[in-house]
XYZ file of C-alpha atoms in Angstrom:
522
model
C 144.658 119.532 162.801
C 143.146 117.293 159.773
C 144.899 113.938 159.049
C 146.039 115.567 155.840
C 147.531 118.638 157.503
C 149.896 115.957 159.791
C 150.770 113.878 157.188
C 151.930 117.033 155.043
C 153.731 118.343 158.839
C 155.412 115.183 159.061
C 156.797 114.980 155.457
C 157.539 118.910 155.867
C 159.781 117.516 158.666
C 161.692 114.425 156.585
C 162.446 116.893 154.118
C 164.113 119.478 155.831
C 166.017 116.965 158.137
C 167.121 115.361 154.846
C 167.971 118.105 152.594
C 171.563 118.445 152.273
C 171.574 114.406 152.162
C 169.240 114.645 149.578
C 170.616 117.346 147.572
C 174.609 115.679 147.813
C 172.554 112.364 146.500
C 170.659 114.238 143.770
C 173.866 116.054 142.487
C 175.865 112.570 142.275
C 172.937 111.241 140.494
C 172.874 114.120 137.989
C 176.642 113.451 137.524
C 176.436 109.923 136.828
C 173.646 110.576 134.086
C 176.394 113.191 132.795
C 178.843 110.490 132.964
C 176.969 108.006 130.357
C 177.100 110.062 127.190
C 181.127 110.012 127.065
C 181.603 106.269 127.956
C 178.929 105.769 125.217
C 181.543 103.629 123.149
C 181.072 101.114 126.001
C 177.500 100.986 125.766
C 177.962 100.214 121.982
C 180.019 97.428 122.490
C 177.942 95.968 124.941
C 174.959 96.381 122.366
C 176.780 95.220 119.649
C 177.159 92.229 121.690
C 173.659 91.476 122.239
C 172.675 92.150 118.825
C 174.924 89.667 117.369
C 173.960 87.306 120.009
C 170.423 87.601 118.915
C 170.867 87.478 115.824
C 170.623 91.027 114.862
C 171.677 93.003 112.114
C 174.771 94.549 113.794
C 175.477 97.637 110.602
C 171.881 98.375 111.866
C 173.656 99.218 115.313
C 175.819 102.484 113.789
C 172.998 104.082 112.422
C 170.158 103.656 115.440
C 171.146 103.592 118.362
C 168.635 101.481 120.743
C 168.134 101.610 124.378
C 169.784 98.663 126.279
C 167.820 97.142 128.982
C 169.637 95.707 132.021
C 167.535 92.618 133.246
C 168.411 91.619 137.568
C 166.492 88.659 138.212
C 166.090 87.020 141.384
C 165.126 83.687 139.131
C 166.375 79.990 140.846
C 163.529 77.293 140.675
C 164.403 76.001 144.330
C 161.392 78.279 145.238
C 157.678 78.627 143.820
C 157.735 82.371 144.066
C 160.998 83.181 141.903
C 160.446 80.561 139.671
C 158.199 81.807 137.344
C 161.003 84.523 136.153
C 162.723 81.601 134.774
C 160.406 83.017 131.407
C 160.579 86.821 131.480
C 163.868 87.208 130.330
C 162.568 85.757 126.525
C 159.376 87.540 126.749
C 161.482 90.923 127.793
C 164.018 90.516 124.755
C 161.153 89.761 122.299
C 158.878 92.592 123.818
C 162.329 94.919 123.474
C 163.536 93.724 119.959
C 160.091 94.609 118.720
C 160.463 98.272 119.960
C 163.614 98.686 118.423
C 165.486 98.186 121.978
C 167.908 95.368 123.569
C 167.692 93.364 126.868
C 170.164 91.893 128.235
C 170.231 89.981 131.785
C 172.553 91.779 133.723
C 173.240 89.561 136.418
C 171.185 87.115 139.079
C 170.776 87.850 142.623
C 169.908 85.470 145.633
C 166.337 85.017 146.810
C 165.793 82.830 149.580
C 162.148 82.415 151.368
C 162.086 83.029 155.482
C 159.253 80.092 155.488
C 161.322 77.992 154.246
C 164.153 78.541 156.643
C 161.958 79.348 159.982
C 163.281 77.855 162.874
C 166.731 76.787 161.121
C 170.005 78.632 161.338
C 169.491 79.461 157.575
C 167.013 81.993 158.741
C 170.343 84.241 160.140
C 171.571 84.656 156.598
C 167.788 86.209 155.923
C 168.169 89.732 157.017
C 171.608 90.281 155.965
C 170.656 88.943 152.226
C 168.814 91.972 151.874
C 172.152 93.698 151.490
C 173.523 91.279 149.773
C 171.002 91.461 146.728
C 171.493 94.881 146.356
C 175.646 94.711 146.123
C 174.594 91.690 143.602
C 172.428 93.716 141.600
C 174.589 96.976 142.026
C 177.393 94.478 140.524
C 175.142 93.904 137.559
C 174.444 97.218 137.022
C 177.903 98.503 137.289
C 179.061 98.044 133.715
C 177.620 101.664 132.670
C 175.960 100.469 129.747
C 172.117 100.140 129.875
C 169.874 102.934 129.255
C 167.455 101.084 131.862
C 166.889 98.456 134.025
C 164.297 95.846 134.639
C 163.843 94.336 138.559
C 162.604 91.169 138.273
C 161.942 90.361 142.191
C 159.434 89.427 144.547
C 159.119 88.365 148.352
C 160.784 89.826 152.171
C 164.385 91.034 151.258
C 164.745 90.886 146.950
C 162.202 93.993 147.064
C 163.915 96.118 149.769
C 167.302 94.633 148.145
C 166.758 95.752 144.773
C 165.104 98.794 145.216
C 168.048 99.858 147.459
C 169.879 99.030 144.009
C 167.775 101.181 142.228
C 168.450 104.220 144.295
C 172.186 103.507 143.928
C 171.805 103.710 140.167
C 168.913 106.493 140.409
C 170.350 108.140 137.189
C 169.442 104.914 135.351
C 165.286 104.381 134.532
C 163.834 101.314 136.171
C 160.420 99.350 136.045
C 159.506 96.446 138.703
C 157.760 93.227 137.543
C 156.832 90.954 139.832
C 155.578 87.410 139.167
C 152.550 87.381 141.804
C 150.848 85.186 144.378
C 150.099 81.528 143.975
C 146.697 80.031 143.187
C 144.699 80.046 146.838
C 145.457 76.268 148.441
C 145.308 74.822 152.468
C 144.916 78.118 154.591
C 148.306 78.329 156.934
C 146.115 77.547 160.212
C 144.922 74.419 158.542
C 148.239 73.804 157.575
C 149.824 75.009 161.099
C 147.310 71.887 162.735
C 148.581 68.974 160.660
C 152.068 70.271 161.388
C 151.435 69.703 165.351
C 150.025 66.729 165.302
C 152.656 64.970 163.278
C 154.911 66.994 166.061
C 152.591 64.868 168.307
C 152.945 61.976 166.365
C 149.416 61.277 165.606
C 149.791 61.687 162.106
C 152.243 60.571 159.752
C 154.731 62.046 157.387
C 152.437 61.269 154.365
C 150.002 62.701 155.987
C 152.212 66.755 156.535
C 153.437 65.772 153.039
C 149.547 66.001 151.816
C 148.789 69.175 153.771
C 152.177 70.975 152.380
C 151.644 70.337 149.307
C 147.959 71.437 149.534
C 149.104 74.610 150.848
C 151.775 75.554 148.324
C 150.704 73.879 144.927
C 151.785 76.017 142.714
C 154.330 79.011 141.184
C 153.853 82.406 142.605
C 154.624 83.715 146.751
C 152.691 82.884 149.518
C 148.770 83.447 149.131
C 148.364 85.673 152.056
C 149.250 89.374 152.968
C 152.564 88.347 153.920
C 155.835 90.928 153.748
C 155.766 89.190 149.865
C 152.671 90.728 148.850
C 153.215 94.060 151.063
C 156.057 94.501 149.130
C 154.294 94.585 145.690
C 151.796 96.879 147.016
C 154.540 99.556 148.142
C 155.760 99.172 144.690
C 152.317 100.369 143.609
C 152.106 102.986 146.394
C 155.731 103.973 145.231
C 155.360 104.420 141.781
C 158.018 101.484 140.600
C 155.375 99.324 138.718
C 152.822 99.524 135.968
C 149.291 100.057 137.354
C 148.016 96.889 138.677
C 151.399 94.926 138.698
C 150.615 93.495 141.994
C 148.860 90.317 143.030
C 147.993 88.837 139.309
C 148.559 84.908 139.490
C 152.130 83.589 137.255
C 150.915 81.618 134.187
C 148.509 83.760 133.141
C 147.575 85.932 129.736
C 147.454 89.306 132.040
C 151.028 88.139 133.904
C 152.288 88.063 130.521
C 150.778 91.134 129.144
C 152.231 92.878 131.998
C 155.515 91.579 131.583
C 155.511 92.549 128.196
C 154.176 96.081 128.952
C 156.691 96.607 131.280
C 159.650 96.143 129.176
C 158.244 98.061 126.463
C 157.667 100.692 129.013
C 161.200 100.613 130.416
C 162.566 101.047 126.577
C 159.927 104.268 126.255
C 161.962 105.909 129.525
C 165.074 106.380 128.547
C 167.079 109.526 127.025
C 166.701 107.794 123.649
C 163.240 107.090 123.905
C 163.245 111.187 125.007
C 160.506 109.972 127.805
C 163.763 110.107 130.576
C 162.220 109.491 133.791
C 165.357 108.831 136.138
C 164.494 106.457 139.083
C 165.602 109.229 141.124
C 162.681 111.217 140.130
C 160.407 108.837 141.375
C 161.989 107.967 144.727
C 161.270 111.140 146.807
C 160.504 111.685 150.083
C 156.714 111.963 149.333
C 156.586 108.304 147.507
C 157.917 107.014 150.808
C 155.411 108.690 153.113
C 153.112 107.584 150.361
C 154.777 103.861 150.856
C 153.905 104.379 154.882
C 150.498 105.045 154.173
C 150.224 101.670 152.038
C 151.550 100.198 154.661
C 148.940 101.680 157.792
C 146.046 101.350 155.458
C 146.507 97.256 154.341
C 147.615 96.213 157.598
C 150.978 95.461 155.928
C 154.126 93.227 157.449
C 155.678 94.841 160.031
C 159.219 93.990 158.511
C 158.217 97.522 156.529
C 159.650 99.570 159.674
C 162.926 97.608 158.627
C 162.683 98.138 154.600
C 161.563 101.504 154.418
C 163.950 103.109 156.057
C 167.027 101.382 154.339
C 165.265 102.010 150.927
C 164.603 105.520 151.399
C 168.358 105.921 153.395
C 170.100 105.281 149.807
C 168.072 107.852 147.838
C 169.615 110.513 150.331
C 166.178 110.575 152.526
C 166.212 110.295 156.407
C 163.442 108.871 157.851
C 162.352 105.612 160.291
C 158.827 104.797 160.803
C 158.755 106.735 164.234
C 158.764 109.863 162.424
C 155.248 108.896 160.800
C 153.743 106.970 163.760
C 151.873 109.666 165.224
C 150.894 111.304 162.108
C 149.708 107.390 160.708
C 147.794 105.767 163.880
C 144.655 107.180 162.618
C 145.609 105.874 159.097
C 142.594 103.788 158.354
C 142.775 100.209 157.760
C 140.640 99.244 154.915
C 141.990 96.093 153.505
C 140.152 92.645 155.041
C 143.380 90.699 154.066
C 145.027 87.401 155.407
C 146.752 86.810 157.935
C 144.341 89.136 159.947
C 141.254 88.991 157.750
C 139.567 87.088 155.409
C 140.780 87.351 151.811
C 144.139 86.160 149.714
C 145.781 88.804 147.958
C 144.513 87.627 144.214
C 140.711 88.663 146.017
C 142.008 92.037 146.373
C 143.067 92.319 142.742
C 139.755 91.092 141.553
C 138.083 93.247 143.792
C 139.860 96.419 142.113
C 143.297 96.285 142.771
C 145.703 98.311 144.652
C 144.960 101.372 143.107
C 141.128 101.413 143.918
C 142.826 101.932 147.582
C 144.950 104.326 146.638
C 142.093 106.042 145.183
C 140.097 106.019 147.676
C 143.115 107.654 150.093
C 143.961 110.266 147.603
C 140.123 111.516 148.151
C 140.484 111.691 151.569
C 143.533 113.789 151.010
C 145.686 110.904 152.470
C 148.254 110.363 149.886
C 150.675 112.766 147.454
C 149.157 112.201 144.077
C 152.264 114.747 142.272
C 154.525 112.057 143.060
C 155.985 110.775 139.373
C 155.531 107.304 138.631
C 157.466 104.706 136.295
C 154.426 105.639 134.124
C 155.730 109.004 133.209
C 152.747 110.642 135.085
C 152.350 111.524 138.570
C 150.435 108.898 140.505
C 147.173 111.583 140.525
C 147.633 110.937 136.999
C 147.246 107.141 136.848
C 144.009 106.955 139.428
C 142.414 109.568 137.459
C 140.166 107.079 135.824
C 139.783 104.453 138.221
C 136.627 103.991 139.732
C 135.019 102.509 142.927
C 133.822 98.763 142.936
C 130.306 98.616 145.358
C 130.122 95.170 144.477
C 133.387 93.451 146.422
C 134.228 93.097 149.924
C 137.793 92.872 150.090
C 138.762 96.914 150.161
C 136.921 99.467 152.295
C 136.075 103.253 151.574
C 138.257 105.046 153.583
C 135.567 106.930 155.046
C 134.033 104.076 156.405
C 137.421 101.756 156.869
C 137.533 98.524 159.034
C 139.177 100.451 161.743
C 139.877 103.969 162.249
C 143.998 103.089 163.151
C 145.766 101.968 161.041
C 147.526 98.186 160.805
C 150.736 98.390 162.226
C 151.640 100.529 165.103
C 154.839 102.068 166.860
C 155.100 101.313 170.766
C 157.733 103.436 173.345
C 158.095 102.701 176.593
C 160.165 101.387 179.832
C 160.848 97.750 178.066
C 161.758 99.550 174.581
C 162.637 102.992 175.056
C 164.073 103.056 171.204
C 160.462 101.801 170.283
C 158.951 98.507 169.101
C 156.297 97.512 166.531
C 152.853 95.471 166.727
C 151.060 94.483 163.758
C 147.115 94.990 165.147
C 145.378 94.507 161.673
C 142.624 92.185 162.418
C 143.225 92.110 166.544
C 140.021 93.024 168.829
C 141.919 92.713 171.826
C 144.494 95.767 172.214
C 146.119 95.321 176.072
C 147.232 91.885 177.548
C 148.285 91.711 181.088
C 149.956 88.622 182.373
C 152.812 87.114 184.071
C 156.181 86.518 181.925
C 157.602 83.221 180.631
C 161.434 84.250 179.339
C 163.038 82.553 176.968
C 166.857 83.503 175.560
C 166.388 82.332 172.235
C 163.647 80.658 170.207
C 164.311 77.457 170.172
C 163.938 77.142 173.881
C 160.728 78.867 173.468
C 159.856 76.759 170.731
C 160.386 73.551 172.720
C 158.320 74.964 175.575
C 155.724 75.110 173.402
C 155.864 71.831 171.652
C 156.118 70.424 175.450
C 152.830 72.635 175.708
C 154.296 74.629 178.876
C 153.426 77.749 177.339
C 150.396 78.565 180.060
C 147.347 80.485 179.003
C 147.685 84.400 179.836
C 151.114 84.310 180.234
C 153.146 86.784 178.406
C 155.856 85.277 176.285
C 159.462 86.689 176.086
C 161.870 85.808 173.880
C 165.073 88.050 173.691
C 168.391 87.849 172.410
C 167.193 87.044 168.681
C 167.843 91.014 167.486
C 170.174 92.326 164.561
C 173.499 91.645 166.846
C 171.973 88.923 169.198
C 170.357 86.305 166.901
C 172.210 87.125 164.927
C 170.090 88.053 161.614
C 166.753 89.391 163.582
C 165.026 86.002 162.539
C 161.240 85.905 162.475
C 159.696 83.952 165.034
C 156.913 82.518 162.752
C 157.708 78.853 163.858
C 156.507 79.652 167.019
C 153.307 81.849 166.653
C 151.953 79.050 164.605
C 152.896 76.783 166.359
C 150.776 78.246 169.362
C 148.062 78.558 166.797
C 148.267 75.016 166.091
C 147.607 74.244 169.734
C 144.746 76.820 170.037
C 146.794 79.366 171.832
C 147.088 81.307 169.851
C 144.845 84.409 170.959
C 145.389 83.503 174.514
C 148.902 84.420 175.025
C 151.395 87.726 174.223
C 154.841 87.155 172.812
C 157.485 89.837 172.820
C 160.663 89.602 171.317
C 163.872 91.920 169.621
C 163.223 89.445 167.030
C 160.574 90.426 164.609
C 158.100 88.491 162.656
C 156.828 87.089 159.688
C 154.278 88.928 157.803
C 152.133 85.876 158.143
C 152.333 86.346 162.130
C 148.856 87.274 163.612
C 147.878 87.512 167.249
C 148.910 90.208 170.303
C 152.637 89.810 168.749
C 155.529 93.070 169.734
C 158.814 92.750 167.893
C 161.952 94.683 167.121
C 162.229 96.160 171.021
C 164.768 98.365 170.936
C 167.588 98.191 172.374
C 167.498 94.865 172.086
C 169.207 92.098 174.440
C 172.519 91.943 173.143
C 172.774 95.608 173.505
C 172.005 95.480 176.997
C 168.504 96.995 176.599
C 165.974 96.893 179.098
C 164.290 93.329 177.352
């Protein structure tokens, strides 16, 4: 049986298995697009509203009626990713008075950054904000009165958070606009160095000052393919943002332009624009299969076994990564990305962008081009013109892909009979045998290795950090760099119910199942 034939098998299988769930979702959403048209006095108020607080003709309000854009942001300047949103809200109501539509922001949501809070209890709070953000934004959307929505959102849990939002309100049309990755600075393993030796104390503060701001010197996420940047490229792969949304640097003419593109295209979508395109309609089970395949074929984060599921859970669609494992491990892995390879996620834009992948899969038979995009054409549609670039180095052909397997994998066995993940994008070595160090949380296993009793071979475990145990499922990227730091790195295994950071490389098995606190096997 062809690749193509199992991935078609295995989405044959989602959909059955989820079609009453899918059809009871599909009839609410039809009702609640029913719904609008006889609460439409509230939507008029509400626009009335934002024309006279723009300074709008309101008598020009009984005679044409506009669409109403909701704006979420995840917007706080605390953090260099989300603070370039801080501008899209004036550049959406300008780009939407001058189609004859209104924007209003809807609401804020919270956006915190796992680096930030690594090692600290903060990082708890990090997996449950992910349903947090989407009661926020399902709060700001809750008013019944905009005609569409605009997601303004980037890094681990906003994404996941919002587009769970999305589904909720899948009667209601919605575009994605990121704010993109950060001007390339101090790679993370140069960075990771300078942070042991002032652990060490043979350098000084000013001197970890120096390399972190070298590192992160500007707006935007995290340079590398981190679960930040995976999650713009499943918004690519699932058909939630303008072609070639993803990886463009804040600050610049084409951020803008896209900014502006996308709120003109999110006016263009709705019933009055008579281009209706529902994001129910887009979020099928094929655009999350489609989302998988992303996933495999970049060597994505492995906190995408988490997200997708969740995501595709509220649009009525039952699925976790297991089902697609076998069908996926000869997905092949084509992007040479950080962590794992060489390039920042800006070199993949400039080498052709997501969709140059994604056409490159669709030829191979690999993805569903039908699937309908935020574009109002399928995703076939949209790749129809692009074209391969001979002259880069960043994206592979997928007939002649970095590796045959794909870049994340799903593990069963004795120590995780309800499975486990390993991220093996960019790993040559693909068994480790070697006696155990156990640990029962990660700060003991943290101070082990700043002690450096972490001994080379030796398999590291540290359990009792999953969902119910840590609690939160924190990352344990504190402690993989810190082993890089020391030169470890690739000498040692680490297993954990934990999981990890997109940034995590090295012979690295999270969420084992059931974990610790559940009295699994770990």
């Amino acid at each position: 049986m062809s690749l193509h034939d199992q991935v078609a098998r295995v989405t044959d299988r989602i959909e059955e298995r989820s079609r009453d769930s899918r059809a009871r979702y599909l009839d609410l959403m039809r009702r609640a697009a029913a719904e609008g048209p006889r609460r439409a006095h509230l939507s008029c108020s509400n626009q009335a509203h934002a024309y006279a607080a723009m300074g709008r003709d309101q008598a020009t309000m009984a005679t044409t009626p506009a669409p109403n854009i909701g704006i979420v942001t995840a917007y706080n300047d605390m953090l260099s990713a989300h603070q370039p949103f801080e501008r899209f809200p004036d550049l959406i109501r300008q780009a939407a008075r001058r189609v004859g539509a209104t924007a209003q922001v809807a609401g804020g949501v919270p956006a915190m950054c796992d680096g930030v809070t690594q090692g600290q209890t903060g990082m708890e709070l990090s997996l449950f904000s992910r349903d947090v953000i989407a009661l926020a934004a399902g709060v700001a959307l809750s008013h019944n009165t905009f005609d569409a929505a605009l997601y303004l959102g980037v890094c681990d849990k906003i994404v996941p958070g919002l587009v769970i939002a999305a589904a909720t309100f899948g009667h209601i049309p919605g575009v994605f606009l990121p704010a993109g990755p950060m001007t390339s600075g101090l790679p993370n393993d140069e960075k990771a160095k300078v942070r042991q030796q002032f652990a060490a104390g043979q350098v000084d503060r000013a001197a970890l000052m120096a390399a972190e701001m070298a590192s992160y010197h500007g707006p935007g996420t995290c340079t590398f393919y981190g679960t930040a940047n995976t999650n713009q490229m499943l918004m690519e792969f699932m058909g939630l943002h303008l072609p070639g949304a993803s990886f463009v640097n804040p600050g610049t003419p084409l951020r803008e332009a896209l900014t502006v593109a996308g709120a003109e295209r999110a006016a263009g979508i709705t019933a009055l624009g008579n281009a209706y395109t529902p994001v129910c309609d887009v979020l099928d089970a094929r655009a999350f299969v489609n989302g998988i395949v992303g996933l495999m074929a970049t060597g994505g984060s492995t906190n995408g076994a988490l997200h997708l599921p969740a995501m595709a859970h509220e649009a009525g669609i039952d699925f976790d990564l297991f089902d697609v494992a076998e069908a996926f491990k000869t997905t092949p892995y084509m992007a040479d990305l950080q962590p794992g390879g060489q390039f920042v996620a800006r070199d993949m834009y400039d080498a052709g962008g997501v969709y140059m992948l994604m056409k490159s899969l669709l030829g191979e038979g690999l993805l569903f081009g039908d699937c309908m995009t935020v574009t109002g054409k399928t995703l076939g549609e949209n790749i129809e013109k692009i074209t391969w670039n001979p002259d880069q180095k960043v994206i592979y052909p997928a007939t002649a892909p970095i590796t045959s397997t794909g870049g994340v994998v799903g593990l069963r066995g004795t120590l995780a009979p309800d499975g486990a993940i390993v991220k093996v994008a960019g790993m040559d070595r693909l068994t480790f045998t070697g006696p155990a160090q156990v640990f029962d949380c990660e700060e003991d296993c943290f101070a082990a290795v700043e002690a450096r009793q972490i001994r080379e071979g030796s398999v590291i475990v540290i359990r009792y950090e999953g969902p119910k145990g840590g609690p939160g499922m924190r990352e344990m990227l504190s402690t993989t760099a810190a082993l890089y730091g020391q030169g470890m790195g690739e000498k040692v295994a680490l297993i954990t119910d934990g999981r990890f950071s997109g940034a995590t490389r090295g012979f690295c098995i999270g969420h084992v199942g059931p974990e610790a606190a559940l009295g699994g096997p770990i």
